[in-house]
Coordinates of C-alpha atoms (C1' of nucleotides) in Angstrom, one line a residue:
Chain A
M298 CA 100.3 93.3 70.6
Q299 CA 102.0 96.5 69.6
R300 CA 98.8 97.8 68.2
F301 CA 96.9 97.1 71.4
T302 CA 99.7 98.5 73.5
Q303 CA 99.6 101.7 71.4
L304 CA 95.9 101.9 72.1
V305 CA 96.3 101.5 75.8
K306 CA 99.0 104.2 75.8
I307 CA 96.7 106.7 74.1
L308 CA 93.8 105.8 76.4
S309 CA 95.8 106.1 79.6
N310 CA 97.5 109.4 78.5
S311 CA 94.2 111.2 78.0
T312 CA 91.3 112.1 80.2
K313 CA 89.3 113.5 77.4
T314 CA 86.3 111.4 76.5
N315 CA 86.2 112.4 72.8
E316 CA 89.9 111.6 72.3
K317 CA 89.4 108.1 73.8
L318 CA 86.3 107.5 71.8
E319 CA 88.2 108.4 68.6
A320 CA 91.1 106.1 69.5
L321 CA 88.8 103.2 70.2
R322 CA 86.7 103.9 67.1
H323 CA 89.8 103.9 65.0
Y324 CA 91.1 100.7 66.6
F325 CA 87.9 98.9 65.9
T326 CA 87.7 100.0 62.3
T327 CA 91.2 98.9 61.5
A328 CA 92.5 96.2 64.0
D329 CA 93.1 92.5 63.6
T330 CA 89.7 90.7 63.4
L331 CA 90.7 88.1 65.9
D332 CA 91.9 90.7 68.4
K333 CA 88.8 92.8 68.3
P334 CA 86.4 90.6 70.3
W335 CA 89.2 90.2 72.9
V336 CA 89.5 94.0 73.3
L337 CA 85.7 94.3 73.8
A338 CA 85.9 91.4 76.3
L339 CA 88.8 93.0 78.3
F340 CA 87.1 96.4 78.5
S341 CA 83.6 95.2 79.3
G342 CA 84.4 93.1 82.4
R343 CA 84.8 89.8 80.5
R344 CA 88.4 89.1 81.3
P345 CA 89.3 85.4 81.1
K346 CA 89.8 83.6 84.4
R347 CA 93.1 84.3 86.0
T348 CA 95.7 81.5 85.5
V349 CA 98.7 83.0 87.2
N350 CA 98.5 84.5 90.7
S351 CA 100.0 87.7 92.1
S352 CA 102.5 86.0 94.4
Q353 CA 103.9 83.9 91.5
L354 CA 104.3 87.0 89.3
K355 CA 106.0 88.8 92.2
Q356 CA 108.5 86.0 92.9
W357 CA 109.4 85.5 89.3
C358 CA 110.0 89.2 88.9
I359 CA 112.2 89.3 92.0
K360 CA 114.2 86.4 90.6
T361 CA 114.5 87.8 87.1
A362 CA 115.4 91.3 88.2
N363 CA 117.6 90.0 91.0
L364 CA 116.1 92.3 93.7
P365 CA 115.8 91.9 97.4
E366 CA 112.1 91.3 98.4
W367 CA 111.9 94.5 100.5
L368 CA 112.9 96.6 97.6
F369 CA 110.2 95.1 95.4
E370 CA 107.7 95.8 98.1
E371 CA 108.9 99.4 98.5
C372 CA 108.5 99.9 94.7
Y373 CA 105.1 98.3 94.7
H374 CA 103.9 100.6 97.4
T375 CA 105.1 103.6 95.5
V376 CA 103.8 102.6 92.1
G377 CA 100.6 101.2 93.6
D378 CA 100.0 98.7 90.8
L379 CA 101.5 95.2 90.6
G380 CA 101.5 94.9 86.8
E381 CA 103.0 98.3 86.3
T382 CA 105.7 97.7 89.0
I383 CA 106.8 94.5 87.4
A384 CA 106.9 96.0 83.9
L385 CA 109.1 98.8 85.3
L386 CA 111.5 96.6 87.3
L387 CA 112.2 93.9 84.7
P388 CA 115.6 94.4 83.0
D389 CA 115.7 95.0 79.2
S390 CA 116.3 91.7 77.6
G391 CA 117.9 93.0 74.4
Q392 CA 116.4 90.1 72.5
Q393 CA 114.4 90.1 69.3
L394 CA 111.0 91.5 70.0
S395 CA 107.9 89.4 69.5
T396 CA 105.3 90.0 66.8
H397 CA 102.6 87.8 68.3
P398 CA 99.1 89.5 68.2
L399 CA 97.1 90.1 71.3
H400 CA 94.8 87.1 70.9
Y401 CA 97.9 84.8 70.8
W402 CA 98.9 85.9 74.3
L403 CA 95.4 85.7 75.7
E404 CA 94.9 82.2 74.3
Q405 CA 98.2 81.0 75.6
L406 CA 97.4 82.4 79.0
M407 CA 94.1 80.6 79.1
R408 CA 95.8 77.3 78.2
L409 CA 97.9 77.6 81.4
E410 CA 94.9 77.1 83.6
K411 CA 95.7 73.4 84.5
A412 CA 99.4 73.6 83.7
P413 CA 102.1 72.8 86.3
E414 CA 103.7 75.8 87.9
A415 CA 107.0 75.2 86.2
D416 CA 105.3 75.6 82.8
K417 CA 103.6 78.8 83.8
Q418 CA 106.8 80.2 85.0
Q419 CA 108.6 79.3 81.8
F420 CA 105.9 80.9 79.7
I421 CA 105.7 84.1 81.7
L422 CA 109.5 84.5 81.8
Q423 CA 109.7 83.9 78.0
A424 CA 106.9 86.5 77.4
W425 CA 108.7 89.1 79.6
Q426 CA 111.9 88.5 77.5
E427 CA 110.1 88.9 74.2
L428 CA 108.1 92.0 75.1
D429 CA 109.2 95.6 75.5
T430 CA 108.4 97.6 78.7
G431 CA 105.1 99.0 77.3
E432 CA 104.0 95.6 76.1
R433 CA 105.0 93.9 79.3
F434 CA 102.7 96.3 81.2
V435 CA 99.8 95.4 79.0
F436 CA 100.7 91.7 79.2
N437 CA 100.8 91.8 83.0
K438 CA 97.5 93.6 83.1
L439 CA 96.0 90.8 80.9
I440 CA 96.8 88.6 83.9
T441 CA 96.0 90.8 86.8
G442 CA 93.0 92.7 85.3
G443 CA 91.8 96.2 85.7
F444 CA 93.5 98.5 83.2
R445 CA 92.5 101.6 85.1
I446 CA 92.8 103.7 82.0
G447 CA 89.5 105.4 82.0
V448 CA 87.7 103.0 79.7
S449 CA 84.9 100.8 80.9
Q450 CA 81.8 99.0 79.6
Q451 CA 79.9 102.2 78.8
M452 CA 82.7 103.8 76.8
M453 CA 83.2 100.6 74.8
V454 CA 79.5 100.7 74.0
N455 CA 79.7 104.3 72.8
A456 CA 82.9 103.6 70.8
L457 CA 81.5 100.5 69.1
S458 CA 78.3 102.5 68.4
L459 CA 80.4 105.0 66.4
A460 CA 82.5 102.4 64.6
Y461 CA 79.5 100.2 63.6
D462 CA 76.8 102.8 63.4
I463 CA 74.4 101.0 65.9
P464 CA 72.5 102.9 68.6
P465 CA 74.1 102.4 72.1
A466 CA 71.1 100.8 73.7
T467 CA 70.8 98.2 70.9
L468 CA 74.5 97.6 71.0
S469 CA 74.5 97.1 74.7
H470 CA 71.9 94.3 74.2
M471 CA 73.9 92.7 71.4
I472 CA 77.0 92.3 73.5
S473 CA 75.2 91.2 76.7
G474 CA 75.3 87.7 78.1
N475 CA 77.6 84.8 77.3
W476 CA 79.9 84.8 74.3
D477 CA 83.5 83.6 73.8
P478 CA 86.1 85.9 72.2
R479 CA 87.7 82.8 70.8
Q480 CA 84.5 81.7 69.0
T481 CA 83.0 84.8 67.7
T482 CA 83.9 87.9 65.7
L483 CA 82.6 91.4 66.3
E484 CA 80.9 91.3 63.0
T485 CA 78.9 88.3 64.1
L486 CA 78.2 89.6 67.5
L487 CA 77.0 93.0 66.2
H488 CA 74.8 91.6 63.5
A489 CA 71.1 92.5 63.8
D490 CA 69.9 88.9 63.6
N491 CA 72.2 87.8 66.3
T492 CA 70.1 89.2 69.2
N493 CA 67.8 86.2 68.9
A494 CA 70.4 83.7 68.2
D495 CA 71.1 82.8 71.8
D496 CA 68.1 81.7 73.9
S497 CA 69.9 82.8 77.1
K498 CA 70.7 86.4 76.0
P499 CA 69.6 88.8 78.8
Y500 CA 68.5 92.4 78.4
P501 CA 70.8 95.1 79.8
F502 CA 69.5 96.2 83.3
Y503 CA 67.9 99.6 83.9
L504 CA 69.4 101.2 87.0
A505 CA 68.1 103.9 89.3
Y506 CA 69.8 107.1 90.5
A507 CA 69.7 108.1 94.2
L508 CA 67.1 110.7 95.0
E509 CA 69.0 113.3 97.0
D510 CA 66.4 115.9 98.0
G511 CA 63.1 114.1 98.4
P512 CA 60.4 113.5 95.8
T513 CA 58.6 116.9 95.7
A514 CA 60.6 118.0 92.6
L515 CA 59.3 115.0 90.7
G516 CA 55.9 116.6 90.1
Q517 CA 52.5 115.0 90.6
P518 CA 52.4 111.9 92.8
E519 CA 49.9 110.2 90.5
D520 CA 52.5 110.1 87.7
W521 CA 54.6 107.8 89.9
V522 CA 54.6 104.2 91.2
A523 CA 56.3 103.4 94.5
E524 CA 57.7 100.1 95.6
W525 CA 59.9 98.9 98.4
K526 CA 63.6 98.8 97.7
W527 CA 64.5 95.2 98.3
D528 CA 67.8 94.2 99.8
G529 CA 68.6 91.2 97.7
I530 CA 70.5 90.7 94.4
R531 CA 69.2 92.0 91.1
G532 CA 68.2 89.2 88.7
Q533 CA 66.6 88.5 85.4
I534 CA 64.7 85.3 84.7
I535 CA 64.3 84.1 81.2
K536 CA 62.1 81.4 79.7
R537 CA 62.7 80.7 76.1
N538 CA 62.3 77.5 74.0
G539 CA 61.5 75.5 77.1
Q540 CA 64.7 76.5 78.9
L541 CA 65.1 78.6 82.0
F542 CA 68.0 81.0 82.6
V543 CA 68.7 83.3 85.6
W544 CA 71.2 86.2 85.2
S545 CA 72.8 88.4 87.8
R546 CA 73.4 92.1 87.4
G547 CA 77.1 91.4 86.6
E548 CA 75.8 89.1 83.7
E549 CA 76.7 85.9 85.4
L550 CA 74.5 82.9 84.6
I551 CA 73.4 81.8 88.1
T552 CA 70.5 79.4 87.2
E553 CA 72.1 76.4 88.9
K554 CA 72.7 78.2 92.2
F555 CA 69.0 78.4 93.0
P556 CA 67.2 75.0 92.6
E557 CA 64.1 76.7 94.0
Y558 CA 63.6 78.3 90.5
A559 CA 63.8 75.0 88.6
P560 CA 60.0 74.5 88.6
L561 CA 59.6 77.8 86.8
Q562 CA 61.0 76.2 83.7
D563 CA 57.7 74.5 83.2
A564 CA 55.4 77.0 85.0
L565 CA 56.4 80.2 83.2
P566 CA 54.8 81.0 79.9
E567 CA 57.0 80.6 76.8
G568 CA 58.9 83.7 75.7
T569 CA 59.1 85.5 79.1
V570 CA 61.7 87.8 80.6
I571 CA 61.2 89.1 84.1
D572 CA 63.3 91.7 86.0
G573 CA 63.3 91.5 89.8
E574 CA 65.2 90.7 93.0
I575 CA 66.5 87.4 94.3
L576 CA 65.6 87.2 98.0
T577 CA 65.6 84.6 100.8
Y578 CA 62.4 84.3 102.8
A579 CA 61.4 82.9 106.2
N580 CA 57.7 82.9 107.2
D581 CA 56.8 85.0 104.3
F582 CA 59.2 87.8 105.3
P583 CA 62.4 88.7 103.5
L584 CA 65.6 87.8 105.3
P585 CA 68.6 90.1 105.7
F586 CA 71.1 90.3 102.9
Q587 CA 73.6 88.2 104.9
S588 CA 71.5 85.1 104.6
L589 CA 71.6 85.5 100.8
Q590 CA 75.3 85.9 100.8
T591 CA 75.7 82.3 101.9
R592 CA 74.0 81.3 98.7
I593 CA 75.7 83.4 96.1
G594 CA 79.2 81.9 95.7
R595 CA 78.2 78.5 96.8
K596 CA 78.5 75.3 94.8
N597 CA 76.2 73.0 96.7
V598 CA 73.2 74.0 98.7
T599 CA 72.4 72.1 101.9
R600 CA 69.0 70.7 102.6
K601 CA 68.9 72.8 105.7
Q602 CA 69.5 76.0 103.7
L603 CA 66.7 75.1 101.3
Q604 CA 64.3 74.6 104.3
E605 CA 65.3 77.6 106.5
A606 CA 66.1 80.2 103.9
P607 CA 64.5 79.4 100.6
V608 CA 65.0 81.8 97.7
A609 CA 62.1 83.4 95.8
F610 CA 62.1 85.8 92.9
L611 CA 60.4 89.1 93.6
S612 CA 59.4 90.4 90.2
Y613 CA 58.9 94.0 89.4
D614 CA 59.1 94.3 85.6
L615 CA 58.4 92.4 82.5
L616 CA 60.8 92.9 79.5
E617 CA 59.7 90.2 77.1
W618 CA 56.1 88.9 76.7
Q619 CA 55.1 86.1 74.3
G620 CA 58.5 86.3 72.8
Q621 CA 58.2 90.1 72.1
D622 CA 60.6 92.7 73.5
I623 CA 58.2 95.1 75.3
R624 CA 60.7 97.4 76.9
D625 CA 59.3 100.4 75.0
K626 CA 55.8 100.0 76.4
P627 CA 55.0 102.3 79.4
L628 CA 55.7 100.9 82.8
Q629 CA 52.0 100.6 83.7
E630 CA 51.3 98.4 80.7
R631 CA 54.3 96.2 81.4
R632 CA 53.2 96.0 85.0
Q633 CA 49.7 94.8 84.0
L634 CA 51.2 92.1 81.8
L635 CA 53.6 91.1 84.6
E636 CA 50.7 90.6 87.0
Q637 CA 49.1 88.3 84.5
V638 CA 52.3 86.3 84.0
V639 CA 52.8 85.9 87.8
E640 CA 49.2 84.8 88.3
F641 CA 49.4 82.4 85.4
T642 CA 52.7 80.9 86.6
N643 CA 51.2 80.5 90.1
H644 CA 54.3 79.2 91.9
P645 CA 55.6 80.3 95.3
A646 CA 59.1 80.8 93.9
L647 CA 57.7 83.7 91.7
R648 CA 56.4 86.6 93.7
L649 CA 55.1 90.1 92.8
S650 CA 56.7 93.2 94.3
P651 CA 53.7 95.0 95.8
V652 CA 52.9 98.5 94.6
I653 CA 52.7 101.0 97.5
T654 CA 49.6 103.2 97.3
F655 CA 50.0 106.8 98.4
D656 CA 48.1 110.0 97.6
S657 CA 50.7 112.7 98.5
W658 CA 54.4 113.0 98.9
E659 CA 53.9 113.7 102.6
R660 CA 52.2 110.3 102.9
L661 CA 55.0 108.6 101.0
T662 CA 57.6 110.3 103.3
E663 CA 55.8 108.7 106.3
L664 CA 55.8 105.3 104.6
R665 CA 59.5 105.5 103.9
Q666 CA 60.0 105.6 107.6
Q667 CA 58.5 102.1 107.8
S668 CA 60.9 100.6 105.3
R669 CA 62.9 98.6 107.9
D670 CA 59.7 97.0 109.2
Q671 CA 59.0 95.8 105.7
G672 CA 62.4 94.2 105.4
S673 CA 63.4 96.8 102.8
E674 CA 66.0 99.5 102.6
G675 CA 63.9 102.3 101.3
L676 CA 61.7 103.1 98.4
M677 CA 61.8 102.9 94.6
L678 CA 60.0 105.6 92.5
K679 CA 59.2 104.8 88.9
R680 CA 57.4 107.0 86.4
R681 CA 54.3 105.3 85.2
S682 CA 54.8 106.3 81.5
A683 CA 58.4 105.4 81.3
P684 CA 59.9 102.7 79.0
Y685 CA 62.5 100.3 80.4
Q686 CA 65.8 101.9 79.5
V687 CA 69.4 100.7 79.4
G688 CA 71.9 101.4 82.1
R689 CA 71.7 104.3 84.6
K690 CA 69.6 107.1 83.3
R691 CA 68.4 110.1 85.2
G692 CA 64.7 110.9 85.2
D693 CA 62.4 107.9 85.4
W694 CA 63.7 105.6 88.1
W695 CA 64.8 106.8 91.5
K696 CA 65.9 105.0 94.6
W697 CA 65.1 106.8 97.9
K698 CA 66.9 104.9 100.6
I699 CA 66.4 105.4 104.3
D700 CA 68.9 107.8 105.9
P701 CA 72.2 106.3 106.9
F702 CA 73.4 105.9 110.5
T703 CA 76.3 108.2 111.6
I704 CA 79.0 107.8 114.3
D705 CA 81.7 110.2 115.3
A706 CA 85.1 108.4 115.3
V707 CA 88.8 109.2 115.5
M708 CA 91.4 108.2 112.9
I709 CA 94.1 105.9 114.3
Y710 CA 95.8 104.3 111.3
A711 CA 96.5 105.5 107.8
Q712 CA 97.8 103.8 104.7
K713 CA 98.6 104.8 101.1
G714 CA 96.1 104.2 98.4
H715 CA 96.5 102.6 95.0
G716 CA 96.5 103.9 91.4
R717 CA 96.1 107.6 91.2
R718 CA 96.1 107.7 95.0
A719 CA 99.3 105.8 95.3
D720 CA 101.2 108.8 96.7
L721 CA 98.7 109.8 99.3
Y722 CA 97.5 108.5 102.6
T723 CA 93.8 107.9 101.7
D724 CA 93.0 104.7 103.5
Y725 CA 92.0 105.2 107.1
T726 CA 91.0 103.1 110.1
F727 CA 88.7 104.6 112.7
A728 CA 88.1 103.9 116.4
V729 CA 85.5 104.6 119.0
K730 CA 86.1 105.0 122.7
D731 CA 85.8 102.1 125.1
G732 CA 86.5 103.6 128.5
D733 CA 90.0 105.2 128.1
K734 CA 90.9 102.8 125.3
L735 CA 90.3 103.2 121.6
V736 CA 88.8 100.3 119.7
P737 CA 89.1 100.1 115.9
F738 CA 85.8 99.3 114.3
T739 CA 86.0 100.2 110.6
K740 CA 87.9 101.4 107.6
A741 CA 86.2 103.9 105.5
Y742 CA 86.8 104.9 101.9
S743 CA 87.3 108.5 101.6
G744 CA 84.3 110.7 101.1
L745 CA 86.6 113.6 101.4
T746 CA 87.3 116.1 98.6
D747 CA 90.8 116.1 97.0
K748 CA 91.6 119.2 99.0
E749 CA 90.7 117.6 102.3
I750 CA 92.6 114.4 101.3
N751 CA 95.7 116.5 100.7
E752 CA 95.2 118.2 104.1
V753 CA 94.8 114.8 105.9
D754 CA 97.7 113.3 104.0
N755 CA 99.9 116.2 105.0
W756 CA 98.8 115.9 108.6
V757 CA 99.5 112.1 108.6
K758 CA 103.0 112.6 107.3
R759 CA 103.7 115.0 110.2
H760 CA 101.9 113.1 113.0
S761 CA 102.7 109.4 112.4
L762 CA 103.9 107.5 115.4
E763 CA 104.9 104.0 114.2
K764 CA 105.3 102.2 110.9
F765 CA 104.0 98.6 110.4
G766 CA 104.8 97.8 106.8
P767 CA 102.6 100.1 104.8
V768 CA 100.5 101.1 107.8
R769 CA 101.2 104.1 109.9
T770 CA 99.7 104.7 113.3
V771 CA 98.9 108.3 113.9
Q772 CA 98.1 110.5 116.9
P773 CA 94.4 110.0 117.6
E774 CA 93.3 113.6 117.0
L775 CA 91.3 113.9 113.8
V776 CA 87.6 113.3 114.2
F777 CA 85.3 112.3 111.4
E778 CA 81.7 111.5 111.1
I779 CA 81.3 108.0 109.6
A780 CA 78.0 107.2 107.8
F781 CA 76.9 103.7 107.1
E782 CA 73.8 101.8 105.9
G783 CA 73.7 99.0 108.4
I784 CA 75.4 97.3 111.3
A785 CA 75.8 93.6 112.1
A786 CA 77.6 91.4 114.6
S787 CA 81.0 90.2 113.4
N788 CA 83.8 88.0 114.5
R789 CA 86.3 89.6 112.1
H790 CA 86.7 92.7 114.2
K791 CA 87.8 93.3 117.7
S792 CA 84.8 95.7 118.2
G793 CA 82.4 92.9 117.4
V794 CA 80.5 94.9 114.8
A795 CA 80.8 95.3 111.1
L796 CA 79.3 98.2 109.1
R797 CA 77.8 98.1 105.7
F798 CA 79.1 100.8 103.2
P799 CA 81.1 102.8 105.7
R800 CA 82.2 106.2 104.3
I801 CA 83.4 109.5 105.6
H802 CA 80.5 111.9 105.8
R803 CA 82.4 114.9 107.0
W804 CA 85.5 116.0 108.8
R805 CA 84.5 117.2 112.3
K806 CA 87.1 119.8 112.9
D807 CA 84.8 121.2 115.6
K808 CA 85.1 118.1 117.7
T809 CA 87.9 116.7 119.9
P810 CA 88.7 113.0 120.4
E811 CA 87.1 113.2 123.8
E812 CA 83.7 113.9 122.2
I813 CA 83.5 110.9 119.9
N814 CA 81.0 108.0 120.2
T815 CA 81.7 104.9 122.3
L816 CA 81.6 101.2 121.7
L817 CA 78.5 101.1 123.8
D818 CA 76.8 103.4 121.3
L819 CA 77.6 101.0 118.5
Q820 CA 76.3 98.0 120.5
Q821 CA 73.1 99.9 121.2
L822 CA 72.7 100.6 117.5
L823 CA 73.3 96.9 116.8
Q824 CA 70.5 95.9 119.2
Q825 CA 68.1 98.5 117.9
Y826 CA 68.8 97.7 114.3
K827 CA 68.2 94.0 114.9
G828 CA 64.8 95.1 116.1
Chain B
dT11 C1' 93.5 67.5 108.4
dT12 C1' 93.4 72.3 109.6
dG13 C1' 94.1 77.2 109.0
dA14 C1' 95.3 81.2 106.4
dT15 C1' 94.7 83.8 102.5
dA16 C1' 94.0 85.4 97.5
dG17 C1' 90.5 86.1 94.3
dC18 C1' 86.1 87.2 93.0
dG19 C1' 81.3 87.7 93.1
dT20 C1' 77.3 90.3 95.7
dC21 C1' 75.8 94.7 97.9
Chain C
dT246 C1' 77.1 99.5 97.1
dT247 C1' 79.3 104.8 98.1
dC248 C1' 81.7 109.1 96.8
dG249 C1' 84.2 113.1 94.2
dG250 C1' 86.0 114.6 89.9
dA251 C1' 86.1 115.4 85.0
dA252 C1' 84.2 116.1 80.6
Chain D
dT200 C1' 74.2 114.6 83.2
dT201 C1' 77.0 110.8 82.6
dC202 C1' 80.9 108.2 83.3
dC203 C1' 85.0 106.7 85.8
dG204 C1' 88.3 105.2 89.5
dA205 C1' 89.0 104.2 94.2
dA206 C1' 87.2 102.5 98.1
dG207 C1' 84.3 99.1 102.3
dA208 C1' 82.2 94.3 104.3
dC209 C1' 81.0 89.8 103.5
dG210 C1' 80.9 84.6 102.1
dC211 C1' 82.5 81.0 99.3
dT212 C1' 86.1 78.4 96.6
dA213 C1' 90.7 77.1 95.6
dT214 C1' 95.2 76.6 97.0
dC215 C1' 99.1 76.0 99.9
dA216 C1' 101.7 75.6 104.2
dA217 C1' 101.9 73.7 108.8

DNA sequence: TTGATAGCGTC
DNA sequence: TTCGGAA
DNA sequence: TTCCGAAGACGCTATCAA
């Protein structure tokens, strides 16, 4: 545990990529064999399921440190991170320190899943006693997740790439999919033969960048393929050794959630991996994302759902064909093979994302305006000659979404942020006019620069009216333009509407609160958007 | 049994 | 998903 | 150019109090 705590300290004290890479490389070349797969799991989004919840941790900390609850809350708001707050508040135990390794603590935590609350409490309190402040922080983060120390999946891939001398793209594939840190070592996982050991193993997804300034800078239109950008969830379908697997972008195995795909187990040719989008359909037309949402986290699908909103897989790329990894072939070749595969499979659950024909960028610009009519949220542009790459790479795949909506609104509440924004009011609620009243309709994450955030923070501190816990009401004076991707009816909010991806577009210092948009404007937008 | 809420996935 | 900041 | 942290809405599940 000391070793890992030391690593976390180095990582969190530095913002320099090379320093972090070196620290990780060194760790992976020298650390405890049983700890290593756990570190990879923790830093690549494979944290074990949480077995102790936040309110329990909070209560036990309050008891141990003998604090009034309000003081704990006050500390938490200042520190901005539960695990760190607790580590700082716990008294020094003065006991003999523990020498258990990282994997011991993680395995013990996992064993608590079904344990009675009293056992959990005893274990956590014991751990807090045995560990010093730095280790306690790490221990708490093992439970609550999210180290926020500037290391994520990609940096892990790069560090392992250095430590084991394997190219990042290959390595990314090796560590993809399902593996258990208790059952495997890094040496096994990163062995060249291991890529084929698991029939379910997915390929890392290739992701697109947003096209900011239109396509003309991309060169000749004939070098590019355009498709609609579908508003579903990204998926990968695998047929190997007679088995069918469906993966989500977050590398969750979601095969069982979509019984519609079960027939593909027989229909798909052997040794096939398809990249595409999971969508619900009605009358041959894709349904809004909201209808898919009811399927994502659900355990049992109702018959009604299967009838009214059946799921199909809209395929747009072929990664494996006849058992061969074909990601290095140019897109147009992969596309041809994909078309053959879809035709051969011949099942309504497997569709082909149509290619949009266009002869000039002007024509494509016109077509983009029709995106909503197609049930899509814009265009995808893919270079014909491009291989299927790993992760987000600039150059060959672009998403060109339709322009967002915008609304002018006034800030009415402010709240402090978390982590590196724990000191600042960065969390704002906005309102539109309804007659002479103001109606809150959204929160928006800050699209402001640090400089603007400081300015707003300063202003909030001088113009707050009332305090409700962490929330301050402020004089309704500051006007912002809010951008968002979509609008839907909602019961959650007083305004009756909910926005998709709301963010601050710009600070309208030129506008007064009298000039902002109204609730009626939002309602009209809602009608219009519903078509 | 109902209702609220934390947690976690999707975008 | 979005965004700004840092390397 | 790439990566990271901080942030939004939604729906479902599990859990716990009324």
